[in-house]
Amino acid sequence: MALVNHFKKFSRSVLNIASNYSKYTSNTMLPFLQTTRGASTTQQLSEKQEVNVTFVRANGERIKAKGKVGDTILDIVVNNEIDLDGYGACEGTLTCSTCHLIFSKEVYDALPNEPTDEELDMLDLAYELTDTSRLGCQIVMTKKLDGIEVRVPSTINDARA
Amino acid sequence: MQLAEIYNYIRSFSTQHIVPKVCIIGAGPAGFYAAQQLLKTSSNIKVDILEKLPVPYGLVRFGVAPDHPEVKNVIHTFEKTASNPRFQFIGNVNVGKDVTIKELQEIYHAVLLTYGAEEDKLLNIPGENLNNVISGRRFVGWYNGVPADSNLNINLDVEEAVILGQGNVAIDIARILLTPVDKLRNTDITSFALEKLSKSKIRKVSLIGRRGPLQAAFTIAELREILKLDGCKTCWRVDDFTNVNQVVNTLARPRKRLTTLMLKYLEETSSDTEATTKRLYPIFLRSPVEFLGSNTVHSIKLSVNSLEGNDVFTQFAVSTGLFEEIECGLAFRSIGYKSVQIDASIPFDIKIGRVKNIAGKVQDKLYAAGWVATGPVGVILSTMTNAFQIGTLMNKELPITENKPGFVGLSKILAQKGIPIVLYNDWKKIDKLECERGKILGKPREKIVDINEMLEIALK
Ligand SMILES: Cc1cc2nc3c(=O)[nH]c(=O)nc-3n(C[C@H](O)[C@H](O)[C@H](O)COP(=O)(O)OP(=O)(O)OC[C@H]3O[C@@H](n4cnc5c(N)ncnc54)[C@H](O)[C@@H]3O)c2cc1C
Ligand code: FES
């Protein structure tokens, strides 16, 4: 399992590098654009990279957060210092299930990657498991997911209230 | 100002100056998570966490398997809590002996028990005291560096071992015995355990449970890992699975996935021909009756069980009157942990081995969380959820009508008795040295297992 995780982390970091790299090349390959409309190009590009997630607690409280394409939802929670104590205890290594989130059926079906056996194994230990549950550390944000809403399970939420 | 107003003013002024002080007993996950919650929900509370050993983190350090380092990432959260100026770790204090609960209740506004479950349940069958009948808890302590278990007398110069119990701890033990030893070399396993395991002759491990596959206690992640273990084959008993196929689709998802995984591998068992690999034999519907042997165990007698009751989850095992004997030069008892009553004033249920409490409340100003309160079940997630809940409850009920001395009072008591304390920065010295020693060996850390040595380093 450790190996699988290493591989995942590795491939994720490669993906991140790749997306940064392509941003870099597109800017340098178009020098004339850069001089004339450079500012707006970068702006467009960074806008394109940005994604929004709204976390909804069981008590209805909504927390909006921003992240980048390629971030996991766990990254977004951590980078925005969102107040969900205990969330992501194992830091995305698929060994804790504290990053459990519940999606609407629509969003769940649109998620880019299917859960692996290992993710489902950890989910099976989560409280309030639903058919549209996932682990936030395994969901990598894409442009298509911009603006999604995710529900934070209430068991944990109540404990944290 | 009216007299009443002045009085109110003085009262509110003085309560503002009362800092609530809470004492937590046991620096495992329950203690740290409860501290985190208390510090968050109150802006001026002070939290002291007392720990018997000079080192923190309880079973995260001493239970979680060395080949599961990812699980230990929770320590980063605990380190963050420890950096809060209103928090204090006070190690090397054995509560119940060095200081009593009553004394602590006098100097703190509230006391929280999070001292875990440190003993294992006994089988209470003949032969349990034979050589090489080993407490699973102590075996775990031995490879994980629990000071009291470093001298465990175990002989791995045998081929067949049995483990009584099928929980995740039992699986951990089986995996440590069956894993190619080279895979353990770069973990934080103790060097003496590694040395002994590298010479182990164990080839066959049986994992024995009273009830059937539908009641199996291990979780799916641990099972899947051992099914995929290098150089090891898991061999199921087809007979154990009679009728399981019929029920599998009626089960809730976690149980269904676990059962389906077993059934999948069951099919592979029958087509197995290799003879060279190590083997794991999960065996259901057997209860230990007697360990056989003159000085040292050589086999175990098991009663053959059947299940009674209609509901799959509450079905219980009854003996059929038939018996089976399995050869084993080594046997582990791994049927669960239990807590001890560390202080006579703690209301305690000796029979089930846990502090008497209702939803975390023991009595006025005394609370319990984690394994000492819930019993020794569940993973860190469940311990965390429980500890957050109790932390919230405590904060709601905190009485702050008078000042209490807290740490100042505690230091006096301990100084009078000549007990040296290890603060968090002192532990960091131990931590640093352990990591340095580990680095030389290509491991994340080499744990120090001698309490005197720990104290020497910490108090230098
Ligand atoms: C072998 C094993 C492996 C495990 N592996 C995993 C895993 O991989 N993943 C997972 O999620 N969970 C795992 N768990 C479960 C997890 O360890 C528990 O959920 C959790 O540790 C319980 O926390 P606790 O704080 O209640 O108890 P503990 O962790 O036991 O902490 C209790 C603390 O109290 C201290 N103490 C005891 N007596 C006194 C005293 N008299 N005075 C002062 N202090 C005292 C102890 O030294 C200890 O530090 C495992 C458990 C075991 C036994
Ligand atoms: S952070 Fe632990 S499983 Fe996702």
XYZ file of C-alpha atoms and ligand atoms in Angstrom:
678
model
C 0.000 0.000 0.000
C 2.826 2.340 0.865
C 4.227 1.834 -2.594
C 0.926 2.626 -4.260
C 0.744 5.818 -2.259
C 4.244 6.801 -3.147
C 3.433 6.272 -6.725
C 0.309 8.373 -6.437
C 2.170 11.199 -4.787
C 4.854 10.950 -7.357
C 2.505 11.007 -10.300
C 0.621 13.881 -8.754
C 3.768 15.920 -8.401
C 4.709 15.113 -11.964
C 1.303 16.325 -13.079
C 1.751 19.558 -11.190
C 5.114 20.141 -12.738
C 3.669 19.389 -16.143
C 0.903 21.929 -15.794
C 3.298 24.605 -14.554
C 5.634 23.785 -17.346
C 2.987 24.170 -20.023
C 2.010 27.526 -18.601
C 5.606 28.618 -18.834
C 6.087 27.455 -22.392
C 2.902 29.001 -23.690
C 4.103 32.354 -22.421
C 7.575 32.134 -23.846
C 6.528 30.691 -27.165
C 4.391 33.665 -27.855
C 6.758 36.545 -27.195
C 4.883 39.053 -29.238
C 1.665 38.356 -27.376
C 3.569 38.661 -24.188
C 4.802 42.111 -24.934
C 1.539 43.434 -26.218
C -1.057 41.661 -24.156
C 1.188 39.784 -21.789
C -0.502 40.938 -18.654
C -3.925 39.852 -19.713
C -2.650 36.517 -20.986
C -1.161 35.657 -17.639
C -4.260 36.888 -15.971
C -6.389 34.670 -18.179
C -4.157 31.754 -17.547
C -4.200 32.130 -13.797
C -7.948 32.596 -13.853
C -8.172 29.436 -15.828
C -6.130 27.640 -13.187
C -8.272 28.833 -10.313
C -11.106 26.703 -8.955
C -13.669 27.290 -6.227
C -15.038 24.807 -3.726
C -17.783 25.397 -1.183
C -17.762 23.246 1.929
C -21.137 22.813 3.605
C -21.268 21.781 7.234
C -24.216 19.835 8.640
C -25.444 22.972 10.418
C -25.751 24.657 7.037
C -22.696 26.864 7.397
C -20.988 27.378 4.054
C -17.282 27.910 3.673
C -15.967 29.083 0.328
C -12.417 28.319 -0.694
C -10.174 28.753 -3.693
C -7.620 26.422 -5.138
C -5.847 25.572 -8.366
C -6.411 22.938 -10.976
C -4.309 19.970 -9.884
C -4.894 20.553 -6.157
C -6.627 17.848 -4.194
C -9.529 18.927 -2.022
C -7.292 18.165 0.942
C -4.727 20.649 -0.453
C -7.482 23.250 -0.652
C -8.551 22.667 2.950
C -4.956 22.931 4.122
C -3.944 25.920 1.979
C -7.029 27.910 2.977
C -6.619 26.910 6.615
C -10.251 25.876 6.680
C -11.416 25.174 10.185
C -12.154 21.457 9.971
C -10.117 20.057 12.847
C -8.754 16.605 12.344
C -9.404 16.729 8.601
C -6.648 14.987 6.655
C -4.906 13.407 9.652
C -2.739 11.089 7.536
C -1.936 13.899 5.092
C -3.363 12.231 2.037
C -1.717 8.825 2.357
C -5.004 6.892 2.375
C -4.692 5.601 5.897
C -7.173 7.592 7.983
C -10.492 8.492 6.247
C -10.767 11.742 8.222
C -11.036 13.525 4.858
C -14.435 11.972 4.068
C -16.746 14.219 2.018
C -20.189 13.703 0.564
C -21.001 14.858 -2.957
C -24.263 15.296 -4.838
C -24.936 12.464 -7.272
C -24.311 14.809 -10.168
C -20.896 15.942 -8.988
C -19.973 12.451 -7.848
C -20.571 11.107 -11.339
C -18.564 13.933 -12.841
C -15.470 13.343 -10.708
C -12.506 12.685 -12.974
C -11.168 9.556 -11.336
C -13.028 6.535 -9.996
C -12.215 5.502 -6.437
C -9.564 2.808 -6.176
C -10.089 -0.293 -4.038
C -7.784 1.245 -1.461
C -9.863 4.409 -1.268
C -13.075 2.403 -0.926
C -11.415 0.340 1.816
C -10.723 3.453 3.847
C -14.155 4.903 3.116
C -15.680 1.769 4.597
C -14.376 2.939 7.982
C -15.888 6.415 7.684
C -18.949 7.536 9.609
C -22.107 8.288 7.634
C -20.880 6.529 4.525
C -23.082 7.233 1.497
C -23.083 6.027 -2.111
C -21.649 9.384 -3.129
C -18.899 9.557 -0.509
C -15.274 10.112 -1.437
C -12.044 10.889 0.333
C -11.072 14.508 -0.213
C -7.382 13.673 -0.468
C -8.064 11.587 -3.567
C -10.047 14.154 -5.528
C -7.856 16.161 -7.850
C -9.522 19.388 -8.980
C -10.109 19.990 -12.654
C -11.528 23.019 -14.364
C -14.786 21.121 -14.789
C -15.126 20.837 -11.019
C -14.930 24.597 -10.505
C -17.712 25.762 -8.201
C -18.667 22.423 -6.686
C -20.262 22.053 -3.284
C -19.225 19.307 -0.905
C -20.840 18.235 2.326
C -18.746 17.646 5.448
C -20.218 14.664 7.337
C -22.114 15.716 10.420
C -20.643 13.225 12.887
C -17.315 14.899 12.676
C -18.887 18.295 12.270
C -20.986 17.944 15.430
C -17.940 16.922 17.347
C -16.171 19.963 16.077
C -18.992 22.431 16.619
C -22.673 53.110 40.731
C -25.136 51.156 42.830
C -23.709 48.718 45.287
C -25.067 45.737 43.297
C -23.470 47.079 40.151
C -20.130 47.493 41.871
C -20.426 43.988 43.202
C -21.192 42.641 39.737
C -18.362 44.630 38.294
C -15.908 43.228 40.795
C -17.219 39.728 40.240
C -16.937 39.865 36.468
C -13.551 41.464 36.788
C -12.264 38.732 39.021
C -13.729 35.825 36.984
C -11.980 37.286 33.990
C -8.781 36.718 35.822
C -9.526 33.131 36.602
C -7.769 30.994 34.042
C -9.468 27.610 33.658
C -6.920 24.835 34.113
C -7.466 21.324 32.855
C -5.356 18.256 33.385
C -5.368 15.384 30.891
C -3.970 11.997 31.865
C -2.333 10.088 29.004
C -0.601 11.620 25.963
C -2.041 9.359 23.259
C -4.350 10.476 20.439
C -7.346 10.902 22.769
C -5.359 13.211 25.055
C -3.898 15.284 22.246
C -7.154 15.618 20.304
C -9.086 16.581 23.441
C -6.399 19.168 24.244
C -6.675 20.561 20.732
C -10.437 20.949 21.113
C -10.198 22.539 24.569
C -7.591 25.047 23.428
C -9.721 25.934 20.459
C -13.048 26.365 22.218
C -11.713 28.425 25.102
C -9.492 31.433 24.557
C -7.708 31.374 27.888
C -7.785 27.769 29.112
C -4.522 26.092 30.098
C -4.108 22.409 29.356
C -1.530 20.170 30.996
C -1.160 16.623 29.688
C 0.469 14.123 32.042
C 2.156 11.037 30.605
C 3.539 8.026 32.402
C 6.465 7.613 30.010
C 9.039 10.267 29.164
C 7.770 10.139 25.553
C 4.403 11.161 24.056
C 1.861 9.799 21.515
C 0.751 6.516 23.130
C -0.173 3.827 20.626
C 0.752 5.991 17.659
C 4.348 5.431 18.744
C 3.892 2.065 20.446
C 1.012 0.361 18.601
C 0.847 1.430 14.954
C 2.940 -0.992 12.926
C 6.423 0.125 11.832
C 5.588 -0.634 8.200
C 2.662 1.814 8.363
C 4.583 5.085 8.787
C 1.848 7.088 6.998
C -0.526 6.534 9.912
C 1.947 8.351 12.138
C 1.493 11.568 10.180
C -1.122 12.438 12.831
C 1.861 13.343 14.999
C 2.267 16.565 12.981
C -1.112 17.705 14.315
C -0.056 16.813 17.855
C 3.157 18.784 17.418
C 1.093 21.786 16.451
C -0.981 21.437 19.616
C 2.207 21.112 21.648
C 3.475 24.416 20.265
C 0.510 26.283 21.779
C 1.819 28.351 24.729
C -1.277 27.381 26.759
C -0.417 23.675 26.432
C 2.117 21.706 28.397
C 3.339 18.108 28.057
C 4.555 16.704 31.368
C 6.129 13.312 30.895
C 7.421 10.723 33.362
C 4.460 11.142 35.696
C 2.704 7.928 36.611
C -0.737 9.084 37.700
C -2.165 6.982 40.497
C 1.305 6.475 41.897
C 3.249 9.720 41.641
C 0.169 11.876 42.070
C -3.411 10.865 42.852
C -6.567 11.814 40.999
C -7.826 13.487 44.152
C -4.741 15.694 44.334
C -5.155 16.608 40.670
C -8.806 17.476 41.201
C -7.792 19.871 43.918
C -5.294 21.757 41.787
C -7.128 21.704 38.425
C -10.665 22.777 37.471
C -11.287 19.510 35.629
C -9.501 16.217 34.981
C -9.778 14.113 31.817
C -8.723 10.463 31.739
C -7.254 9.360 28.403
C -4.864 6.728 29.630
C -5.827 4.047 27.121
C -6.008 0.300 27.569
C -2.690 -1.133 28.565
C -3.345 -4.758 29.399
C -4.479 -7.641 27.262
C -7.404 -9.893 27.885
C -6.493 -13.401 28.940
C -7.899 -16.581 27.468
C -7.911 -18.279 30.878
C -7.309 -21.747 29.480
C -4.817 -24.433 30.558
C -1.293 -24.058 29.222
C -1.489 -20.277 28.856
C 1.737 -19.982 30.871
C 3.799 -22.340 28.708
C 6.939 -20.955 27.076
C 6.331 -19.318 23.717
C 2.697 -18.574 24.447
C 3.056 -14.845 23.934
C 0.880 -11.860 24.665
C 0.182 -10.183 21.328
C 0.224 -6.820 23.080
C 3.735 -7.465 24.372
C 4.941 -8.690 20.983
C 3.735 -5.413 19.449
C 5.451 -3.554 22.295
C 8.634 -5.495 21.628
C 8.943 -4.599 17.960
C 7.730 -1.038 18.640
C 10.058 -0.220 21.543
C 7.795 -0.239 24.626
C 10.343 -0.102 27.461
C 8.609 -2.804 29.529
C 8.489 -5.214 26.577
C 12.057 -4.938 25.343
C 13.029 -8.081 27.257
C 10.266 -10.264 25.757
C 11.302 -13.891 25.762
C 10.254 -15.232 22.366
C 11.646 -18.043 20.260
C 11.211 -17.617 16.507
C 13.224 -20.708 15.725
C 10.015 -22.608 14.908
C 8.079 -23.057 11.673
C 4.477 -22.820 12.762
C 2.750 -20.091 14.731
C -0.876 -19.520 15.657
C -2.513 -16.226 16.518
C -5.683 -16.372 18.578
C -7.854 -13.499 17.500
C -8.576 -11.933 14.132
C -8.612 -8.215 14.784
C -6.309 -5.721 13.127
C -3.705 -6.222 15.836
C -3.684 -9.955 15.007
C -3.206 -9.077 11.335
C -0.360 -6.714 12.223
C 1.349 -9.529 14.126
C 0.859 -11.954 11.244
C 2.202 -9.458 8.752
C 5.298 -8.684 10.815
C 5.980 -12.431 11.052
C 5.405 -13.095 7.349
C 6.825 -9.973 5.692
C 10.194 -10.405 3.977
C 12.469 -8.978 6.664
C 14.237 -6.665 4.222
C 10.995 -4.707 3.958
C 11.245 -3.868 7.639
C 14.857 -2.709 7.637
C 14.078 0.900 6.763
C 11.217 1.231 9.251
C 11.416 2.379 12.867
C 11.161 -1.201 14.161
C 13.527 -1.808 17.093
C 16.931 -3.168 16.063
C 16.759 -6.128 18.400
C 13.383 -7.184 16.964
C 14.694 -6.810 13.441
C 17.729 -8.924 14.302
C 15.576 -11.695 15.710
C 13.035 -11.546 12.879
C 15.842 -11.816 10.331
C 16.617 -15.257 11.749
C 12.991 -16.317 12.122
C 12.057 -19.748 10.768
C 8.302 -19.055 10.787
C 6.702 -20.215 7.544
C 3.142 -20.805 8.503
C 0.841 -18.591 10.551
C -2.740 -19.507 11.454
C -5.166 -16.731 12.347
C -7.912 -18.175 14.467
C -11.358 -16.743 15.163
C -14.322 -18.006 17.179
C -16.980 -16.987 14.714
C -17.352 -17.086 10.935
C -16.211 -14.990 7.972
C -19.316 -12.793 8.250
C -18.238 -11.717 11.726
C -14.531 -11.316 10.930
C -12.986 -8.553 13.042
C -10.217 -7.354 10.718
C -10.884 -4.427 8.415
C -10.619 -4.632 4.668
C -7.542 -2.452 4.203
C -5.485 -4.629 6.532
C -6.798 -7.791 4.903
C -6.104 -6.589 1.373
C -2.557 -5.682 2.352
C -1.777 -9.108 3.759
C -3.430 -10.848 0.802
C -0.947 -9.045 -1.427
C 2.074 -9.668 0.757
C 5.255 -10.589 -1.134
C 6.268 -14.211 -0.854
C 3.198 -15.175 1.151
C 0.059 -17.006 0.165
C -3.215 -16.820 2.071
C -5.048 -20.134 2.232
C -8.705 -20.096 3.286
C -10.722 -23.082 4.409
C -13.498 -23.582 1.907
C -15.764 -25.200 4.523
C -15.734 -22.056 6.625
C -17.605 -20.278 3.847
C -20.632 -22.574 3.591
C -23.728 -20.405 3.059
C -21.722 -17.188 2.957
C -22.473 -16.739 -0.740
C -26.193 -16.633 -0.036
C -25.980 -13.755 2.413
C -23.284 -11.604 0.919
C -25.620 -9.444 -1.149
C -27.806 -8.596 1.821
C -24.951 -6.981 3.740
C -24.209 -3.283 4.175
C -21.397 -2.002 1.986
C -18.346 -2.317 4.272
C -19.174 -5.872 5.359
C -20.182 -6.772 1.827
C -16.924 -5.575 0.320
C -14.906 -7.366 3.002
C -16.780 -10.625 2.451
C -16.566 -10.342 -1.322
C -12.805 -9.905 -1.064
C -12.496 -13.087 0.999
C -14.693 -15.004 -1.445
C -12.590 -13.812 -4.355
C -9.393 -15.118 -2.810
C -11.142 -18.279 -1.647
C -11.479 -19.302 -5.275
C -7.776 -18.799 -5.818
C -6.915 -20.954 -2.808
C -8.296 -24.046 -4.476
C -6.169 -23.608 -7.586
C -2.978 -23.131 -5.581
C 0.003 -25.403 -6.199
C 3.138 -23.520 -5.154
C 4.939 -24.971 -2.190
C 7.805 -22.575 -1.631
C 6.056 -19.539 -0.183
C 5.142 -18.613 3.375
C 1.532 -19.144 4.284
C -1.239 -17.479 6.183
C -4.159 -19.674 7.205
C -7.228 -17.752 8.369
C -9.299 -20.261 10.348
C -12.859 -19.546 11.429
C -15.238 -21.185 13.910
C -12.610 -22.421 16.353
C -12.079 -21.548 20.020
C -8.889 -22.289 21.925
C -9.401 -24.901 24.635
C -5.884 -25.737 25.769
C -2.252 -25.108 24.894
C -0.404 -28.429 24.834
C 3.267 -29.011 25.641
C 5.496 -29.827 28.592
C 7.584 -26.664 29.029
C 7.044 -25.087 25.683
C 3.896 -25.050 23.610
C 3.875 -27.590 20.762
C 0.235 -27.517 19.718
C -3.131 -26.047 20.481
C -6.434 -27.786 21.012
C -9.392 -25.993 19.471
C -13.084 -26.636 19.820
C -15.084 -26.720 16.616
C -17.872 -24.152 16.788
C -21.131 -23.521 15.053
C -23.085 -20.287 15.056
C -26.395 -19.714 16.769
C -28.854 -16.880 16.434
C -30.593 -15.463 13.393
C -28.987 -12.069 13.026
C -25.627 -12.331 11.317
C -24.069 -9.692 13.554
C -25.181 -10.966 16.913
C -24.716 -14.654 16.128
C -22.604 -16.344 18.741
C -20.313 -19.345 18.660
C -21.214 -22.573 20.465
C -19.033 -25.619 20.722
C -20.148 -28.644 18.707
C -18.262 -31.011 21.032
C -15.752 -31.770 18.288
C -12.100 -30.766 18.558
C -9.154 -30.045 16.300
C -5.460 -29.872 17.128
C -2.987 -27.645 15.332
C 0.767 -27.865 15.740
C 2.486 -24.677 16.752
C 5.815 -23.910 18.377
C 4.650 -20.364 19.014
C 1.239 -18.985 19.955
C -0.012 -15.414 20.352
C -2.990 -14.291 22.357
C -4.566 -11.308 20.613
C -8.173 -11.121 21.739
C -8.234 -7.510 22.818
C -6.942 -4.960 25.263
C -8.383 -3.775 28.548
C -7.826 -0.795 30.810
C -6.637 -0.816 34.386
C -7.845 1.164 37.357
C -4.849 3.445 37.909
C -6.354 5.069 40.998
C -8.800 3.635 43.531
C -10.975 6.741 43.297
C -11.795 6.179 39.620
C -15.188 4.470 39.139
C -14.136 1.395 37.195
C -15.844 -1.608 35.647
C -13.322 -4.332 36.322
C -15.230 -6.942 34.371
C -15.063 -5.161 31.027
C -11.912 -3.233 31.894
C -12.916 0.370 31.370
C -13.716 3.536 33.300
C -17.421 3.846 34.148
C -18.749 6.810 32.235
C -21.828 8.106 30.496
C -20.920 9.736 27.196
C -17.531 10.701 28.591
C -18.701 12.005 31.944
C -17.382 10.048 34.911
C -18.483 12.356 37.712
C -18.439 16.029 38.512
C -15.264 17.540 37.006
C -13.960 14.124 35.957
C -14.184 12.921 32.357
C -12.854 10.108 30.173
C -12.137 9.814 26.436
C -10.490 7.403 24.007
C -9.940 3.727 24.680
C -10.134 4.067 28.460
C -13.730 5.274 28.024
C -15.000 3.535 24.904
C -13.147 0.265 25.254
C -10.252 -0.783 23.037
C -12.038 -0.629 19.708
C -11.773 1.593 16.707
C -9.119 3.437 14.802
C -7.607 6.862 15.335
C -10.585 8.403 13.515
C -13.013 7.093 16.136
C -10.720 8.077 18.998
C -10.431 11.551 17.514
C -14.182 11.996 17.088
C -14.760 10.863 20.659
C -12.056 13.133 22.066
C -13.412 16.182 20.214
C -16.842 15.489 21.667
C -15.590 15.190 25.227
C -13.415 18.276 24.839
C -16.477 20.257 23.797
C -18.514 18.891 26.697
C -15.804 19.745 29.226
C -15.549 23.262 28.013
C -19.292 23.752 28.395
C -19.235 22.500 31.941
C -16.026 24.110 33.181
C -16.549 25.578 36.648
C -14.508 28.749 37.026
C -15.557 30.219 40.320
C -12.183 30.084 41.976
C -8.539 30.153 41.015
C -6.610 26.895 40.979
C -2.819 26.494 41.053
C -2.588 24.006 38.153
C 0.987 23.272 37.077
C 2.490 25.252 39.969
C 0.703 22.993 42.436
C 1.620 19.881 40.514
C 5.310 20.802 40.367
C 5.318 21.149 44.155
C 3.835 17.694 44.682
C 6.264 16.074 42.240
C 9.285 17.956 43.568
C 8.462 16.826 47.088
C 8.533 13.243 45.870
C 11.695 13.782 43.850
C 10.094 12.866 40.532
C 11.843 14.476 37.557
C 9.503 15.662 34.803
C 10.079 15.637 31.070
C 8.657 18.662 29.248
C 7.976 18.808 25.531
C 11.330 20.397 24.732
C 13.055 17.678 26.753
C 11.225 15.048 24.698
C 12.437 16.831 21.575
C 15.989 16.029 22.689
C 15.111 12.338 22.837
C 13.328 12.644 19.499
C 16.350 14.279 17.888
C 18.767 11.659 19.144
C 16.482 8.818 18.058
C 16.311 10.264 14.556
C 20.082 10.702 14.439
C 20.683 7.129 15.533
C 18.127 5.963 12.984
C 19.804 7.865 10.189
C 23.037 5.937 10.667
C 21.063 2.718 10.236
C 18.978 3.969 7.307
C 15.814 4.124 9.424
C 13.549 7.058 10.289
C 14.454 6.553 13.957
C 15.983 4.075 16.346
C 13.765 4.125 19.413
C 15.358 4.325 22.821
C 13.803 1.635 24.999
C 15.505 2.262 28.323
C 13.631 4.741 30.516
C 16.782 5.712 32.424
C 18.549 6.509 29.191
C 15.538 8.564 28.057
C 15.643 10.541 31.290
C 19.362 11.065 31.058
C 19.019 12.566 27.590
C 15.925 14.581 28.446
C 17.210 16.089 31.648
C 20.738 16.864 30.548
C -1.252 -2.668 17.846
C -2.150 -1.538 17.444
C -2.078 -1.015 16.153
C -2.924 0.024 15.762
N -2.829 0.502 14.480
C -3.654 1.492 14.082
C -3.589 1.982 12.740
O -2.775 1.533 11.929
N -4.446 2.970 12.386
C -5.369 3.501 13.268
O -6.130 4.397 12.899
N -5.446 3.045 14.534
C -4.628 2.045 14.958
N -4.727 1.571 16.244
C -5.722 2.186 17.142
C -5.210 3.467 17.815
O -3.909 3.246 18.280
C -6.147 3.872 18.957
O -7.387 4.259 18.392
C -5.640 5.052 19.785
O -4.266 4.971 20.046
C -6.355 5.146 21.130
O -5.926 6.323 21.762
P -5.925 6.576 23.325
O -5.348 7.936 23.475
O -7.264 6.290 23.873
O -4.943 5.480 23.982
P -3.352 5.292 23.884
O -2.868 5.563 22.522
O -3.076 3.961 24.464
O -2.739 6.407 24.863
C -2.792 6.292 26.270
C -1.599 6.992 26.905
O -1.774 7.037 28.322
C -0.548 6.749 28.977
N -0.805 6.256 30.334
C -1.210 5.021 30.710
N -1.303 4.931 32.048
C -0.944 6.136 32.552
C -0.820 6.652 33.880
N -1.076 5.905 34.947
N -0.413 7.943 34.026
C -0.132 8.717 32.947
N -0.243 8.270 31.674
C -0.636 6.991 31.476
C 0.076 5.710 28.058
O 1.465 5.608 28.278
C -0.267 6.273 26.678
O 0.688 7.181 26.219
C -3.881 0.545 16.668
C -3.954 0.024 17.953
C -3.106 -1.008 18.352
C -3.221 -1.562 19.735
S -6.184 12.324 4.484
Fe -6.113 10.359 5.356
S -7.267 9.200 3.954
Fe -7.401 11.190 3.121
